[in-house]
PDB file of C-alpha atoms in Angstrom:
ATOM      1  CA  UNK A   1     -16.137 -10.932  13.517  1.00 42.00           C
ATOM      2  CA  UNK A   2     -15.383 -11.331   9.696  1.00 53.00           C
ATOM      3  CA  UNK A   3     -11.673 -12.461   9.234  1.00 51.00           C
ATOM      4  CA  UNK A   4     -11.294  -8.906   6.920  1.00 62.00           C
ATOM      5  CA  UNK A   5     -12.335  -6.994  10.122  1.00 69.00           C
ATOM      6  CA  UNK A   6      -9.617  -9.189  12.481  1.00 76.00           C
ATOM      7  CA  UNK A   7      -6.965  -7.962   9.846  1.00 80.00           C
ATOM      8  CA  UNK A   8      -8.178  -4.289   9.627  1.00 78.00           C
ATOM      9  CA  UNK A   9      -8.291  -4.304  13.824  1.00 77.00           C
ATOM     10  CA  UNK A  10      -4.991  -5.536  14.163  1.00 80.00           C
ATOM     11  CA  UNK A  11      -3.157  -3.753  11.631  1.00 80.00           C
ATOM     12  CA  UNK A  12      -4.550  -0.509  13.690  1.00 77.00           C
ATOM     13  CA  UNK A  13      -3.968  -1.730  17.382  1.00 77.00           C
ATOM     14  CA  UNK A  14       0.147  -1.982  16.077  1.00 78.00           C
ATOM     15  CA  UNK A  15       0.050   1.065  14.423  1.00 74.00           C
ATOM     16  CA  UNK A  16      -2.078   3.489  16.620  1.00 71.00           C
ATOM     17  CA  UNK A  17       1.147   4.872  18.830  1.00 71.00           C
ATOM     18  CA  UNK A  18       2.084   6.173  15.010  1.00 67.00           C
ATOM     19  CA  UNK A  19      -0.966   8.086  14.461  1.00 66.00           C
ATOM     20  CA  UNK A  20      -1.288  11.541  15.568  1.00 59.00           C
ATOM     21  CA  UNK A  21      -2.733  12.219  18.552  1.00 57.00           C
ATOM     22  CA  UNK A  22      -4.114  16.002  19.393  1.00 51.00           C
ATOM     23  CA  UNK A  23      -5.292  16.261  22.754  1.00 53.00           C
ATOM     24  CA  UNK A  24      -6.512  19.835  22.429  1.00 51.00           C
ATOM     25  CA  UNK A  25      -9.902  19.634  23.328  1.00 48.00           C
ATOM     26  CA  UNK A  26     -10.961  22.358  20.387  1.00 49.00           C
ATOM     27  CA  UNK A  27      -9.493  19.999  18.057  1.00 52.00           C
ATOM     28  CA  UNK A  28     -11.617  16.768  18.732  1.00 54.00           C
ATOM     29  CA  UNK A  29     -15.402  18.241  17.868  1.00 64.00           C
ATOM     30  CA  UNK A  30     -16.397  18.941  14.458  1.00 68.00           C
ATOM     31  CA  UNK A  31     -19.256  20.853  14.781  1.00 74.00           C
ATOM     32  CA  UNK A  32     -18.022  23.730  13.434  1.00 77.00           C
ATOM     33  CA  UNK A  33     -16.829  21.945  10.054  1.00 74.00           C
ATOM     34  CA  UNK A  34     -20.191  20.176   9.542  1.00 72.00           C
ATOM     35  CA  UNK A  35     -22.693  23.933  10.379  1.00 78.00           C
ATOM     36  CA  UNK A  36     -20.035  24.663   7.551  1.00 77.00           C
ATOM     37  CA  UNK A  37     -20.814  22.163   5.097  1.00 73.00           C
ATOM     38  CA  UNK A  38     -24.744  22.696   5.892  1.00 74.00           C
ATOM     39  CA  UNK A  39     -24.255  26.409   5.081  1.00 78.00           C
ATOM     40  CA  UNK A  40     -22.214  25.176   1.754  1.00 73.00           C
ATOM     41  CA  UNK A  41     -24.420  22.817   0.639  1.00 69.00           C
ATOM     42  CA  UNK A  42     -28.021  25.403   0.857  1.00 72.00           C
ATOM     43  CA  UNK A  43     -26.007  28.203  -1.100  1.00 73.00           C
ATOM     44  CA  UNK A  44     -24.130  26.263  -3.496  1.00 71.00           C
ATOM     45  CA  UNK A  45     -25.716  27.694  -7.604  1.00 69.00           C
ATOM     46  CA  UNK A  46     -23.800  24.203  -8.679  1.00 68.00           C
ATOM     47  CA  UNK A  47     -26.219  22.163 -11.629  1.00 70.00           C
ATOM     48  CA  UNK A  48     -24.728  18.910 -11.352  1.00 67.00           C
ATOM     49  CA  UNK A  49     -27.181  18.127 -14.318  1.00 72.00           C
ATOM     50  CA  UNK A  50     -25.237  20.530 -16.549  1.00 76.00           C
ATOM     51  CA  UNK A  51     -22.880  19.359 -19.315  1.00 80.00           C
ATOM     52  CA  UNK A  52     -19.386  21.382 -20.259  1.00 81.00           C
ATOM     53  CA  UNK A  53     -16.002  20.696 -20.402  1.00 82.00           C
ATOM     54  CA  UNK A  54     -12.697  22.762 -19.926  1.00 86.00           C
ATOM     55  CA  UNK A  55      -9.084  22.607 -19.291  1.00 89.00           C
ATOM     56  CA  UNK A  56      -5.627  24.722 -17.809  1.00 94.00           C
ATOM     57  CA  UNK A  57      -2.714  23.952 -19.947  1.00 94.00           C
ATOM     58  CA  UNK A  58      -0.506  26.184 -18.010  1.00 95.00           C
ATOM     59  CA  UNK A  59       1.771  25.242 -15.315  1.00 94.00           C
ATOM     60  CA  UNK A  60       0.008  26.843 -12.441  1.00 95.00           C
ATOM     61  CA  UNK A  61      -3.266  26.048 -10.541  1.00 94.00           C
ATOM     62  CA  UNK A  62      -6.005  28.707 -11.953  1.00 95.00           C
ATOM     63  CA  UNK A  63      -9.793  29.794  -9.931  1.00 94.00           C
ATOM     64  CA  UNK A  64     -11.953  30.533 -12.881  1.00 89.00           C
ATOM     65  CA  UNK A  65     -15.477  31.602 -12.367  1.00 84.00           C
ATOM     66  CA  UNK A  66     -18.685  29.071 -13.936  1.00 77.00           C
ATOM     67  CA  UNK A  67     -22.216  29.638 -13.168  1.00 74.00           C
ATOM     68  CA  UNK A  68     -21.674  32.446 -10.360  1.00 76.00           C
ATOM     69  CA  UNK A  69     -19.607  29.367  -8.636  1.00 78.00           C
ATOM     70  CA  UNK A  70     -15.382  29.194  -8.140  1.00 82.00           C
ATOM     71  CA  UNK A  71     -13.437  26.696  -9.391  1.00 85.00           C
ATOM     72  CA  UNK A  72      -9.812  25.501  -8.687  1.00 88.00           C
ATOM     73  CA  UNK A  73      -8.495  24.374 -11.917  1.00 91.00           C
ATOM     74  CA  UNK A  74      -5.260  22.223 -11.378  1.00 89.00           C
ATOM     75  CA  UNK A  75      -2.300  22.367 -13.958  1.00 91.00           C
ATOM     76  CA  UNK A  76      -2.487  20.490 -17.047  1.00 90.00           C
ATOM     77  CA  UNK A  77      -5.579  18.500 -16.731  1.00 88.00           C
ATOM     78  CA  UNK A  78      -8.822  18.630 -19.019  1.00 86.00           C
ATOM     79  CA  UNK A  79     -11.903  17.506 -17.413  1.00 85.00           C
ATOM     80  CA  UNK A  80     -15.462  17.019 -17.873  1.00 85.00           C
ATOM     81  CA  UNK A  81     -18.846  17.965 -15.787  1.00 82.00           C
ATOM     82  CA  UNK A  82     -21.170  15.505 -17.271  1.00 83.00           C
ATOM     83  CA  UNK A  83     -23.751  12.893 -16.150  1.00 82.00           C
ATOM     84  CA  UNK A  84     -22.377   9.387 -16.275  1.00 81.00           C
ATOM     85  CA  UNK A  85     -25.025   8.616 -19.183  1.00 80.00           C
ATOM     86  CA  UNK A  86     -23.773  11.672 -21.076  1.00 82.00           C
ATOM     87  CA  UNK A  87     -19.893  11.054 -20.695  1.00 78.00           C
ATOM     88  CA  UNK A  88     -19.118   9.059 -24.063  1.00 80.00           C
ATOM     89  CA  UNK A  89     -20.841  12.664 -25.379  1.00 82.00           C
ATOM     90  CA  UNK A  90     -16.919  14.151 -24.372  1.00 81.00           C
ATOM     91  CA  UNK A  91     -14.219  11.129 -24.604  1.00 85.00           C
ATOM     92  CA  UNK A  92     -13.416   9.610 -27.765  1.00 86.00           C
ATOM     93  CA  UNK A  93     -14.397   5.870 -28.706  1.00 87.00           C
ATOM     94  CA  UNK A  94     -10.771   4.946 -28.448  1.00 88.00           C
ATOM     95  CA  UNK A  95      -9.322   7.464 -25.806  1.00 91.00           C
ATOM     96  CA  UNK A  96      -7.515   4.997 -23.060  1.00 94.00           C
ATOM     97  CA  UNK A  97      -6.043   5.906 -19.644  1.00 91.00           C
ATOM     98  CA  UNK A  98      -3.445   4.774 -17.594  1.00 89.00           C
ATOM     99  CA  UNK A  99      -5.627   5.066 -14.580  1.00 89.00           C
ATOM    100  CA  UNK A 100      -9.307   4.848 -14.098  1.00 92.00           C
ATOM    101  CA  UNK A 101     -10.797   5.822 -10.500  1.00 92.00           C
ATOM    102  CA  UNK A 102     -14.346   5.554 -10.297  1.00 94.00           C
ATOM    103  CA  UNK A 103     -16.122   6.741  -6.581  1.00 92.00           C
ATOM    104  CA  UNK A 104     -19.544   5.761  -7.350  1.00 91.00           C
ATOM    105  CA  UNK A 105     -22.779   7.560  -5.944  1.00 89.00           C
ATOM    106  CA  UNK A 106     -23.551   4.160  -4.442  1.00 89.00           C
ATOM    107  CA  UNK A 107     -27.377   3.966  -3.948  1.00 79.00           C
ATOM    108  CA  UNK A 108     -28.177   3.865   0.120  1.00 69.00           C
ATOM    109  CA  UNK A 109     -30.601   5.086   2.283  1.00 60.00           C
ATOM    110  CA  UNK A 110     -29.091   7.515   4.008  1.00 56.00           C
ATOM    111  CA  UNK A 111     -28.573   9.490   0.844  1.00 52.00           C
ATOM    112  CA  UNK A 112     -32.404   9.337   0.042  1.00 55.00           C
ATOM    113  CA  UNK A 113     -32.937  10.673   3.495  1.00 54.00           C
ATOM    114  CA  UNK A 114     -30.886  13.549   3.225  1.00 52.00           C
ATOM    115  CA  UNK A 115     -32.151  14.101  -0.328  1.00 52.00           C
ATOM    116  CA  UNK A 116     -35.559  14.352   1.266  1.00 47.00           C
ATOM    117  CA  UNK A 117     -34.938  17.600   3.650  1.00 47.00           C
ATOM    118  CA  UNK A 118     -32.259  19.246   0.692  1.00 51.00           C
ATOM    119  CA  UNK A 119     -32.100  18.065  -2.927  1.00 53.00           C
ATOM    120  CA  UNK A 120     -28.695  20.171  -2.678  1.00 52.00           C
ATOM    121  CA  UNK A 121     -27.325  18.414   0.627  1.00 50.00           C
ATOM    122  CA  UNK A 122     -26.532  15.206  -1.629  1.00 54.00           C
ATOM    123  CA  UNK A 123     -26.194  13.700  -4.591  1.00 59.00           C
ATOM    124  CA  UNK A 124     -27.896  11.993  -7.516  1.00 72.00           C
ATOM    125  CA  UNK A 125     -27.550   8.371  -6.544  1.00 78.00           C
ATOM    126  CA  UNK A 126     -26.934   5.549  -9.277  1.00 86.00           C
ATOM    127  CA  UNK A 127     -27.853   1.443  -9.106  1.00 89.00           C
ATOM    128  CA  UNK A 128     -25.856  -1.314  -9.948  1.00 91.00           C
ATOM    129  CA  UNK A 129     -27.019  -1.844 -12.993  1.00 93.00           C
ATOM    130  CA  UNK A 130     -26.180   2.120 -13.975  1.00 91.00           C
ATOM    131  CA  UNK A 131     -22.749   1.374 -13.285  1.00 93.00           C
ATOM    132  CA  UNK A 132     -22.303  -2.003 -14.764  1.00 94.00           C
ATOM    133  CA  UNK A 133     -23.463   0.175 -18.011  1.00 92.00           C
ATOM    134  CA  UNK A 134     -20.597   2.377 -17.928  1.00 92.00           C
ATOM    135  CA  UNK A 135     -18.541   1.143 -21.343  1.00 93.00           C
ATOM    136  CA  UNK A 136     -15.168   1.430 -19.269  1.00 94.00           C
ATOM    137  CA  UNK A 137     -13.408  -1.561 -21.696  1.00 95.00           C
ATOM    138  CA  UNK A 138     -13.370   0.742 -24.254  1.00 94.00           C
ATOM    139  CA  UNK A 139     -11.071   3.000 -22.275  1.00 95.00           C
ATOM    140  CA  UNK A 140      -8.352   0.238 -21.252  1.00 96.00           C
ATOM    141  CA  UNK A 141      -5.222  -0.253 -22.535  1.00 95.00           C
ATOM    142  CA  UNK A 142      -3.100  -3.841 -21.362  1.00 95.00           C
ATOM    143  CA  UNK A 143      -1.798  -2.372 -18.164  1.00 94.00           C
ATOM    144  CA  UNK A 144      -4.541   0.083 -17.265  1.00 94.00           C
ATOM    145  CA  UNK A 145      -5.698   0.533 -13.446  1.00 93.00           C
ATOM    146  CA  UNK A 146      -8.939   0.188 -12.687  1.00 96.00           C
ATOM    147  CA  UNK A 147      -9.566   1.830  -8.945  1.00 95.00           C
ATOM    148  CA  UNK A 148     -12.937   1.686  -7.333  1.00 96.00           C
ATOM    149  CA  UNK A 149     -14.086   2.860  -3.977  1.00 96.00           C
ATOM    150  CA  UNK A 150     -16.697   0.591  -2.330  1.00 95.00           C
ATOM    151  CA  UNK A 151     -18.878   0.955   0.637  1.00 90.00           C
ATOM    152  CA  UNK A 152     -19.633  -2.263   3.024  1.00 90.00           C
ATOM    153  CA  UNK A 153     -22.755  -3.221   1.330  1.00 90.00           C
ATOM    154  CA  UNK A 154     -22.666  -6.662   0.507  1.00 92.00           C
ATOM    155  CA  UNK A 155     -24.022  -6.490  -2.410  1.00 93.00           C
ATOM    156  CA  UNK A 156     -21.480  -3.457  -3.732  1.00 95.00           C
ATOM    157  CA  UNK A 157     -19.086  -5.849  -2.942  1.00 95.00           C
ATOM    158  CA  UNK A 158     -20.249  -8.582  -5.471  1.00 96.00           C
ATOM    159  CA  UNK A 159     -21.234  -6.004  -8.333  1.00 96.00           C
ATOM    160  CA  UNK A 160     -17.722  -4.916  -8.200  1.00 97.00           C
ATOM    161  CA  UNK A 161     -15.968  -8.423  -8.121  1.00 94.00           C
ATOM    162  CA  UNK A 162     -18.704 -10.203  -9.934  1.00 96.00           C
ATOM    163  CA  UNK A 163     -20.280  -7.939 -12.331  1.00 96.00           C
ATOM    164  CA  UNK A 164     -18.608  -4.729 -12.969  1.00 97.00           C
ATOM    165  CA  UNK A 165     -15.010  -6.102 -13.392  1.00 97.00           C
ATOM    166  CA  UNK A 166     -16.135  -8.997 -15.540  1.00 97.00           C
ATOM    167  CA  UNK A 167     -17.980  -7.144 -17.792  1.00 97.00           C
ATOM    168  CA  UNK A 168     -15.174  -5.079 -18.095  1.00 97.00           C
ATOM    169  CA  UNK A 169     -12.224  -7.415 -18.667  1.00 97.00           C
ATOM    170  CA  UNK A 170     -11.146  -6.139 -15.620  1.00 97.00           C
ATOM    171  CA  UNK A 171      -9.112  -9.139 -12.923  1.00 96.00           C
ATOM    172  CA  UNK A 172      -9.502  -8.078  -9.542  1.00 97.00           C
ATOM    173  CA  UNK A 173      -5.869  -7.653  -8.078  1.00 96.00           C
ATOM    174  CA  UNK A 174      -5.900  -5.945  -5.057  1.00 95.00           C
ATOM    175  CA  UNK A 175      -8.252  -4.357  -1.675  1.00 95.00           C
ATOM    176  CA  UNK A 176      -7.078  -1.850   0.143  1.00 94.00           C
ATOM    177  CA  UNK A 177      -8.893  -0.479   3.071  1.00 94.00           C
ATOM    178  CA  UNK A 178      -9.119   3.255   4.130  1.00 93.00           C
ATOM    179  CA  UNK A 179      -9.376   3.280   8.386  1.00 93.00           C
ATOM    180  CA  UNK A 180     -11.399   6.393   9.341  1.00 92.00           C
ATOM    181  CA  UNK A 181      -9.742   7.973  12.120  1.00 90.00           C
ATOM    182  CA  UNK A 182     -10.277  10.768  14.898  1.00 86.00           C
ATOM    183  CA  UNK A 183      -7.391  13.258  15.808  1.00 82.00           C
ATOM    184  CA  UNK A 184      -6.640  10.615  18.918  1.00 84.00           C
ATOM    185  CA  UNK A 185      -6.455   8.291  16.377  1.00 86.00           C
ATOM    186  CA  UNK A 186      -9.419   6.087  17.340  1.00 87.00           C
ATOM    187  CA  UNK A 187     -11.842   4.226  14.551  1.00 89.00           C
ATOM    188  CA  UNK A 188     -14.668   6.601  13.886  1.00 87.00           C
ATOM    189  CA  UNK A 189     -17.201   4.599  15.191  1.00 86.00           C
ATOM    190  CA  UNK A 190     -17.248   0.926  16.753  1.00 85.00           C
ATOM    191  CA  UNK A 191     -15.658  -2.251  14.158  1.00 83.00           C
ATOM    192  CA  UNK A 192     -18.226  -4.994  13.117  1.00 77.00           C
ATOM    193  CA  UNK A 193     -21.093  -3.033  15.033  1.00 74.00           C
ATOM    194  CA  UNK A 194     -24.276  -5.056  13.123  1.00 71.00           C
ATOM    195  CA  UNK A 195     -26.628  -2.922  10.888  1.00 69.00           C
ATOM    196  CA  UNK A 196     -23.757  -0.147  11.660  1.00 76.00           C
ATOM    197  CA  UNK A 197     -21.317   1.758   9.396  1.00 82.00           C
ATOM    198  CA  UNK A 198     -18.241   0.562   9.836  1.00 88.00           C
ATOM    199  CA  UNK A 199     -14.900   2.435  10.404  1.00 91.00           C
ATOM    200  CA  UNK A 200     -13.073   1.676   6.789  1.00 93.00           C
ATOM    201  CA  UNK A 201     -14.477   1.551   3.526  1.00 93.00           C
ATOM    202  CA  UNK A 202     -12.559  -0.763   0.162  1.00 94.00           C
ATOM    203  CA  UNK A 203     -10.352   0.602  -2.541  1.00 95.00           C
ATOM    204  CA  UNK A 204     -11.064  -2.491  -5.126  1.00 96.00           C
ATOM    205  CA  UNK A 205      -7.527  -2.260  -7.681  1.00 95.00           C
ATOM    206  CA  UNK A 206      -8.108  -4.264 -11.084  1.00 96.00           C
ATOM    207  CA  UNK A 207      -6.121  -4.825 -14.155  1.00 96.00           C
ATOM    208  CA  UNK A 208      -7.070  -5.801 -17.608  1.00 96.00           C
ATOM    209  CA  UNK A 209      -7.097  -9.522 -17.697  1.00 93.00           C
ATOM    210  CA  UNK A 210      -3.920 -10.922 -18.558  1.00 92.00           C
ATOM    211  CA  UNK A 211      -1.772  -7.425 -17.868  1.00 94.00           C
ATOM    212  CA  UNK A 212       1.943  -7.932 -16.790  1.00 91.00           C
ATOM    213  CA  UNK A 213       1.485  -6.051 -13.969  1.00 91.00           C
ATOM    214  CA  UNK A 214      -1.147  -7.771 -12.176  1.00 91.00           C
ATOM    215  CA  UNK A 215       1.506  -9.354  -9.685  1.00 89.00           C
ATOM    216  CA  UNK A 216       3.157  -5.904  -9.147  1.00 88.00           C
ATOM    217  CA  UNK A 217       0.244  -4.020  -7.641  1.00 89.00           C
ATOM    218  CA  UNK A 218       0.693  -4.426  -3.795  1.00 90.00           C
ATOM    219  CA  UNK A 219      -2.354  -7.081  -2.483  1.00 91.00           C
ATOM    220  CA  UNK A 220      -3.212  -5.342   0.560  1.00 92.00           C
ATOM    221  CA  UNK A 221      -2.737  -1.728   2.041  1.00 90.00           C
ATOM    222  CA  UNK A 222      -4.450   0.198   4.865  1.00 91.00           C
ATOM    223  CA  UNK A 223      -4.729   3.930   4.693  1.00 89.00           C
ATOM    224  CA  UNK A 224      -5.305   5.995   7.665  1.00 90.00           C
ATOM    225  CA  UNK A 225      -6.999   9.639   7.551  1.00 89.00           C
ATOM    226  CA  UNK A 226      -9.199  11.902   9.578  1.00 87.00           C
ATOM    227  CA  UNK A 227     -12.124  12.171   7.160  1.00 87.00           C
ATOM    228  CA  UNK A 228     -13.158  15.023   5.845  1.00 82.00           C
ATOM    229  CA  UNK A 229     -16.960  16.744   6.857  1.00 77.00           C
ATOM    230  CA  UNK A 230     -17.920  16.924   4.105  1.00 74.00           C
ATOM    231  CA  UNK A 231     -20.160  13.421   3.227  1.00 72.00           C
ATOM    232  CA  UNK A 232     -17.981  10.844   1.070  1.00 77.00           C
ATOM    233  CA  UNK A 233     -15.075  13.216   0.499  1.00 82.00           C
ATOM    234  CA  UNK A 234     -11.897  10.616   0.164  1.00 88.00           C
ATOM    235  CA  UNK A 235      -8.230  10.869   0.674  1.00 86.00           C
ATOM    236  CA  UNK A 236      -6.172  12.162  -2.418  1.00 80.00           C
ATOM    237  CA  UNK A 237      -5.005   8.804  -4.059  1.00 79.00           C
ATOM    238  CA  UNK A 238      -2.537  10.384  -7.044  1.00 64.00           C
ATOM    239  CA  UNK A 239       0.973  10.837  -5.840  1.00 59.00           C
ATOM    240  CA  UNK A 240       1.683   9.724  -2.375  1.00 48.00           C
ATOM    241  CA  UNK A 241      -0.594   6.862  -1.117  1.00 50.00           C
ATOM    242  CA  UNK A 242      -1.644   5.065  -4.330  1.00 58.00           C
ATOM    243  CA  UNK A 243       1.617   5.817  -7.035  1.00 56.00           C
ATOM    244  CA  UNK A 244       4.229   5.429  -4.703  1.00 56.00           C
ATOM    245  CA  UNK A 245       3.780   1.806  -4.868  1.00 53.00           C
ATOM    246  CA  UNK A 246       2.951   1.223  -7.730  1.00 55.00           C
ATOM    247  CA  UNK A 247       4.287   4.079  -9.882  1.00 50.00           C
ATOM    248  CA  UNK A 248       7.524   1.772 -10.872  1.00 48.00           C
ATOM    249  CA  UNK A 249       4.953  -0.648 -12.778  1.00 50.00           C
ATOM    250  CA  UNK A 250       3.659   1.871 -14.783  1.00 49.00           C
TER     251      UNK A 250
END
């Protein structure tokens, strides 16, 4: 077993008497959530493909109606529906952030597969290379955070440590690891099982090279959730898991 995987087990065998455990027996399928997602994902009218923009500049979440499709529209926030290729279309040159999260449409074959029986179950999938691409050091400033989710692949592993932070003057800082969890509190599915998905998935934390902060940012976290049904959904990092350690370096 990989020393990361030791840590990952052991931090969950002292914590599981923390986690919430449901034994209601209607609680522990989720067959229900998943026919739901199926049904979702074969009526959705959503063009991914299709470029626009908006924002809410009030102080209150809005639903505002697009393409015969509802949308929850947080307050204060601008954002952008645009392919990756198409995005420097709708920021400025010089527009920088404080934080950068980036949950690529890793390319995989189970994506393909499902791609296969429903263009609409899944999503348009980009390589390495794509990604490296993305012009994200135009878009840091000295103590920006660069946040990436990663999957297990090997070799997403070294494009984000050895190619896409390079090329983007980005120091790797930090991995944190997000443990998948049942409402027992159990690992989804078996740790280290070979060929397998694994249990957790990486949160890769980068600052610009040389930023004062880069000794601030915590070196290692583990986040526990029950995941959601639909496919590659992730736990809300803004606010309590990922700025309330860090939001005192910002």
């Amino acid at each position: 077993m990989a020393v990361k995987d030791e840590n990952i087990l052991e931090n969950h065998s002292s914590i599981q008497h923390k986690l919430v455990n449901i034994p209601n027996e209607t609680y522990t399928s989720n067959k229900k959530a998943l026919e739901f997602v199926d049904q979702f994902n074969y009526s959705t009218n959503y063009d991914g493909e299709q470029c626009f923009r908006g924002q809410n500049t009030t102080e209150r979440t809005i639903v505002t109606e697009m393409n015969g499709e509802s949308f929850l529209i947080p307050p204060r926030v601008q954002f952008i529906n645009s392919t990756i290729d198409r995005f420097t279309e709708y920021i400025q040159p010089d527009e920088t952030f404080d934080m950068i999260v980036l949950d690529p449409p890793w390319w995989n074959k189970y994506i393909r597969r499902v791609k296969a029986v429903n263009s609409k179950a899944a999503y348009r999938m980009l390589t390495n290379a794509d990604l490296k691409a993305i012009p994200l050091e135009r878009h840091l400033h000295k103590n920006t955070l660069v946040v990436v989710w990663c999957t297990n692949a090997p070799s997403h592993i070294d494009a984000v440590s050895k190619e896409f932070f390079p090329k983007w003057g980005v120091e790797l800082v930090a991995t944190w690891y997000w443990i998948k969890v049942t409402t027992t509190g159990q690992p989804v599915c078996k740790f280290n099982e070979p060929h397998q998905k694994q249990p957790y998935e990486r949160l890769f934390i980068g600052v610009p090279a040389g930023s004062s902060i880069a000794k601030s940012v915590p070196h290692e976290r583990f986040l526990y959730s029950i995941p959601s049904a639909i496919h590659s959904h992730k736990p809300p990092l803004y606010g309590k898991l990922l700025l309330n350690n860090i939001s005192n370096i910002l």
